[in-house]
JSON list of C-alpha atoms in Angstrom, two decimals:
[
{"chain": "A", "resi": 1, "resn": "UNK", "atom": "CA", "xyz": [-43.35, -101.32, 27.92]},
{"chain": "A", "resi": 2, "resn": "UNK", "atom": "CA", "xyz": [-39.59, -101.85, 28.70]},
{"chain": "A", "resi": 3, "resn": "UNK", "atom": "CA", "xyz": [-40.15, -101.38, 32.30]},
{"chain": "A", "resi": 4, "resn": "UNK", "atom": "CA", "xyz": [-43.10, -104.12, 32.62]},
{"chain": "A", "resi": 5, "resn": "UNK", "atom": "CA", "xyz": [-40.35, -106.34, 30.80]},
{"chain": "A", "resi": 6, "resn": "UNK", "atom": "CA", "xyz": [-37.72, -105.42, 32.64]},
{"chain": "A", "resi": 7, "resn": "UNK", "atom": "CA", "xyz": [-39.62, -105.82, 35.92]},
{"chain": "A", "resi": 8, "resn": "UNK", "atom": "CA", "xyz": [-40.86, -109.09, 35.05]},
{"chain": "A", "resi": 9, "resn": "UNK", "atom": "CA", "xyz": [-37.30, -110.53, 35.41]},
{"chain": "A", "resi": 10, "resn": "UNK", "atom": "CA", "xyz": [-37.21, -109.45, 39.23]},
{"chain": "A", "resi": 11, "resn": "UNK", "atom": "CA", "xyz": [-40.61, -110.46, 40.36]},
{"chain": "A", "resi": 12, "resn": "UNK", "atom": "CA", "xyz": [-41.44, -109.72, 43.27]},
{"chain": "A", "resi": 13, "resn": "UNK", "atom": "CA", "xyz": [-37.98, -108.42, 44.23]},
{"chain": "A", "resi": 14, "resn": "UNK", "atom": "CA", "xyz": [-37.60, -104.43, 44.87]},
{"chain": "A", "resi": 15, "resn": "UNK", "atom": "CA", "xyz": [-35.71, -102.37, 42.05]},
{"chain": "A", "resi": 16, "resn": "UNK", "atom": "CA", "xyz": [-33.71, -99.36, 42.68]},
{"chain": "A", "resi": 17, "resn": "UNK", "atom": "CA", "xyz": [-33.22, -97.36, 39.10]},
{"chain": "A", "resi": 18, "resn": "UNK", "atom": "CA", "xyz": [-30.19, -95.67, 38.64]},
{"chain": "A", "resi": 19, "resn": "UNK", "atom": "CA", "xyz": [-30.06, -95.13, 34.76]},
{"chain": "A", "resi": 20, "resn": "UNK", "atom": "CA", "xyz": [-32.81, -93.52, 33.10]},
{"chain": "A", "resi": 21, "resn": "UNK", "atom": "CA", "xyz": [-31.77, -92.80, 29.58]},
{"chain": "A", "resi": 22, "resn": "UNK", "atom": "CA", "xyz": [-33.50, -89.42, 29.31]},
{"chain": "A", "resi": 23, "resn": "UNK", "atom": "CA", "xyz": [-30.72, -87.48, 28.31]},
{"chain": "A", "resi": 24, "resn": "UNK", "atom": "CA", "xyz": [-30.05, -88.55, 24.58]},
{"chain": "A", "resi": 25, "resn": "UNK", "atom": "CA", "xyz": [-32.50, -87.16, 23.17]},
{"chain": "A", "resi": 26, "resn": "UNK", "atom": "CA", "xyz": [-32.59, -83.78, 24.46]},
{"chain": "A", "resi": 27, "resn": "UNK", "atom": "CA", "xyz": [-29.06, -83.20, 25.59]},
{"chain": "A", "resi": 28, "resn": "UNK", "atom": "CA", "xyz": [-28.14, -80.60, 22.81]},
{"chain": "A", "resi": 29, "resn": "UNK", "atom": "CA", "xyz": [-32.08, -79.38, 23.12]},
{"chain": "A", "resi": 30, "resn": "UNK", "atom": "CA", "xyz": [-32.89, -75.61, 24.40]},
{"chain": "A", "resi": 31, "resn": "UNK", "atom": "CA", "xyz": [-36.58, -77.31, 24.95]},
{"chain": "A", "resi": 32, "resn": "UNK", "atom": "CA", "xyz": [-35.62, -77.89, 28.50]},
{"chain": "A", "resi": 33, "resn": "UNK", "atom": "CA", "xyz": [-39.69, -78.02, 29.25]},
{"chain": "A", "resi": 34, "resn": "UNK", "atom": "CA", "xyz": [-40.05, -80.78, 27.65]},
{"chain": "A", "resi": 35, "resn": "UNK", "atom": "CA", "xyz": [-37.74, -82.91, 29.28]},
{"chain": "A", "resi": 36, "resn": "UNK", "atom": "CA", "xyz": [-38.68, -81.64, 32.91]},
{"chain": "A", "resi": 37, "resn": "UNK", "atom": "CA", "xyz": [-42.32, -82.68, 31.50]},
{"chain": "A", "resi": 38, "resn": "UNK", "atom": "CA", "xyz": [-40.91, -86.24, 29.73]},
{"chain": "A", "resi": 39, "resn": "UNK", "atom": "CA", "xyz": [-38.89, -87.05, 33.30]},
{"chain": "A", "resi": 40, "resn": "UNK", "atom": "CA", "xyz": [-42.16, -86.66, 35.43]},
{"chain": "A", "resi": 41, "resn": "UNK", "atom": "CA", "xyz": [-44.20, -88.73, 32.88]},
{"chain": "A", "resi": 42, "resn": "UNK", "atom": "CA", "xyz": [-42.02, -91.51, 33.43]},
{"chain": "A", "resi": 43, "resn": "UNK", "atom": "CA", "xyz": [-41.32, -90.80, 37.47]},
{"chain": "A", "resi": 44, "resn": "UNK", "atom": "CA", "xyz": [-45.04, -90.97, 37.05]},
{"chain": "A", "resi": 45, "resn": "UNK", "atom": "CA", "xyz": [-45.23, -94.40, 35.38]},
{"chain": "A", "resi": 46, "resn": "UNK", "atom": "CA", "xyz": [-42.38, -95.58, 38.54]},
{"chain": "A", "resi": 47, "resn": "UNK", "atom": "CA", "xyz": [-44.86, -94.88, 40.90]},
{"chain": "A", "resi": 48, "resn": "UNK", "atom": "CA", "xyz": [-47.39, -96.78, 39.71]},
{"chain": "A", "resi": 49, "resn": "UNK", "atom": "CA", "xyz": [-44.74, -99.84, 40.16]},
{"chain": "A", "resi": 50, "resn": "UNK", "atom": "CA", "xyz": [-45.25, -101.35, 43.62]},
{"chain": "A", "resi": 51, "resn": "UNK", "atom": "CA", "xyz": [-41.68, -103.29, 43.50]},
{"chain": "A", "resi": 52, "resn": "UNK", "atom": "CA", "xyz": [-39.93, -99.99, 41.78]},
{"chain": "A", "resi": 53, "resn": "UNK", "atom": "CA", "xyz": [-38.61, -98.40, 46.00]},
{"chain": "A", "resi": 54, "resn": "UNK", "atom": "CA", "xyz": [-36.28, -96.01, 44.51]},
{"chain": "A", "resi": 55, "resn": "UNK", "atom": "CA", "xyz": [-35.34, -94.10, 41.03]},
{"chain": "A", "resi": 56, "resn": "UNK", "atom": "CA", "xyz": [-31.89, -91.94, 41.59]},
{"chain": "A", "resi": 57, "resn": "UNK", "atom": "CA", "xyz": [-31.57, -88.62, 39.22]},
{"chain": "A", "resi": 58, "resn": "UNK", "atom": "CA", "xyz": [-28.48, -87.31, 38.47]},
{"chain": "A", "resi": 59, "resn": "UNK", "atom": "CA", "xyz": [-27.47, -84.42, 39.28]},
{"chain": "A", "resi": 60, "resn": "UNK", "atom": "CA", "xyz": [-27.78, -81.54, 42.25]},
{"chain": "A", "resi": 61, "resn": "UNK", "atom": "CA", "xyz": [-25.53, -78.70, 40.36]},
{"chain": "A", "resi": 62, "resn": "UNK", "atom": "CA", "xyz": [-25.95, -77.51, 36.62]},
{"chain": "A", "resi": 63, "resn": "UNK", "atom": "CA", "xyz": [-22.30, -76.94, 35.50]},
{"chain": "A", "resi": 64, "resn": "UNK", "atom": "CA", "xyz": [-21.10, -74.99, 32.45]},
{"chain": "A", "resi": 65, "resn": "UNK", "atom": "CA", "xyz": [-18.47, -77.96, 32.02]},
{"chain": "A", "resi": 66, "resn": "UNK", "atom": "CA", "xyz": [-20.82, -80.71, 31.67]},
{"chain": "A", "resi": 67, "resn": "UNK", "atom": "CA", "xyz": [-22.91, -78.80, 29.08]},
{"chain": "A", "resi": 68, "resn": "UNK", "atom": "CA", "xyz": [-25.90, -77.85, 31.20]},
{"chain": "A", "resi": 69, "resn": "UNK", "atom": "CA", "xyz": [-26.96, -80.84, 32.42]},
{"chain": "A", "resi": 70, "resn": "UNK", "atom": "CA", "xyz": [-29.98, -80.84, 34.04]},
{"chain": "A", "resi": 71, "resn": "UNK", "atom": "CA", "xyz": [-28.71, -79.90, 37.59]},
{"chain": "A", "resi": 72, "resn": "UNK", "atom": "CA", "xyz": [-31.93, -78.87, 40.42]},
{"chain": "A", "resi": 73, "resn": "UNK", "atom": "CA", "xyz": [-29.61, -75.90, 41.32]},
{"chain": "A", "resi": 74, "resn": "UNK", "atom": "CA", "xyz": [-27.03, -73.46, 39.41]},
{"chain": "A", "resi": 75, "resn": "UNK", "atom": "CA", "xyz": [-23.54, -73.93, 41.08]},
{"chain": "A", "resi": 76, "resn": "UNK", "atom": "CA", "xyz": [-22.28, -71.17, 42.27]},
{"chain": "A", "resi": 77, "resn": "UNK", "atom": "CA", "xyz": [-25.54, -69.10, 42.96]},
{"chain": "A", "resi": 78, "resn": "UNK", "atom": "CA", "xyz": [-27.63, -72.35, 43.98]},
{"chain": "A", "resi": 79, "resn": "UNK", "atom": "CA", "xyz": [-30.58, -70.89, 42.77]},
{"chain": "A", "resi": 80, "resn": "UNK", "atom": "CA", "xyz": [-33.28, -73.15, 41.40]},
{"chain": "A", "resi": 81, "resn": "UNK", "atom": "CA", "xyz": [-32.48, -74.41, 37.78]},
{"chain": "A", "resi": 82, "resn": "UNK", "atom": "CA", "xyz": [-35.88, -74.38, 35.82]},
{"chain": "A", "resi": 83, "resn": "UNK", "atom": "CA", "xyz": [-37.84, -76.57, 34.34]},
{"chain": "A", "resi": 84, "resn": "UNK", "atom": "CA", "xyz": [-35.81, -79.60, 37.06]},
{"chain": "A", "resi": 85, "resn": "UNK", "atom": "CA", "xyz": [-35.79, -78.01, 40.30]},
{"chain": "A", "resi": 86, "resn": "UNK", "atom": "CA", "xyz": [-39.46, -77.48, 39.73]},
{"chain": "A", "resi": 87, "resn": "UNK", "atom": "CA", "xyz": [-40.54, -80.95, 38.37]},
{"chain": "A", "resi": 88, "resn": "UNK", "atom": "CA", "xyz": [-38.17, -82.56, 40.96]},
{"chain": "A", "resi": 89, "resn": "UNK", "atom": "CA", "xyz": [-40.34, -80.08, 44.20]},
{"chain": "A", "resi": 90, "resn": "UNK", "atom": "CA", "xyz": [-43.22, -81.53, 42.61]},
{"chain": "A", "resi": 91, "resn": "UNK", "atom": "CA", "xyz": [-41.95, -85.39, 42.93]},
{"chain": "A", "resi": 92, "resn": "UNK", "atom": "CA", "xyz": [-43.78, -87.16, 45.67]}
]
């Protein structure tokens, strides 16, 4: 996979993961489900990474402006943006 490659160039050295990638192919999607679902999967294969120590996600607030991004929370109201502030909870 990419990320076996791309950790084979660190070695033993610990990786912190700020890009992901995830949003290209869902960004105009309604199937919001399925990219909660597809983020875990690969949180999921992180964890399994002993050298992976961190993976950021962007972002706290779902905006209007930035096209409904998957924020954890609504601005505004703060309340819990679904399918994310779910799948994020469920991060360990």
């Amino acid at each position: 996979s990419f990320v076996d490659r791309m950790l084979k160039l660190y070695g033993d050295k610990p990786v912190l993961i700020t890009e992901w990638n995830m949003k290209h192919g869902y960004k105009n999607s309604e199937n919001t489900s399925l990219w909660a679902s597809d983020l875990s999967d690969v949180f999921g294969l992180f964890q399994t990474k002993p050298t992976i120590k961190a993976a950021c996600l962007y972002r706290l607030l779902e905006t209007e402006n930035e096209r409904g991004w998957p924020g954890l929370i609504k601005a505004g109201s703060y309340e819990p943006k679904e399918y994310f502030y779910a799948m994020y909870k469920n991060w360990r």
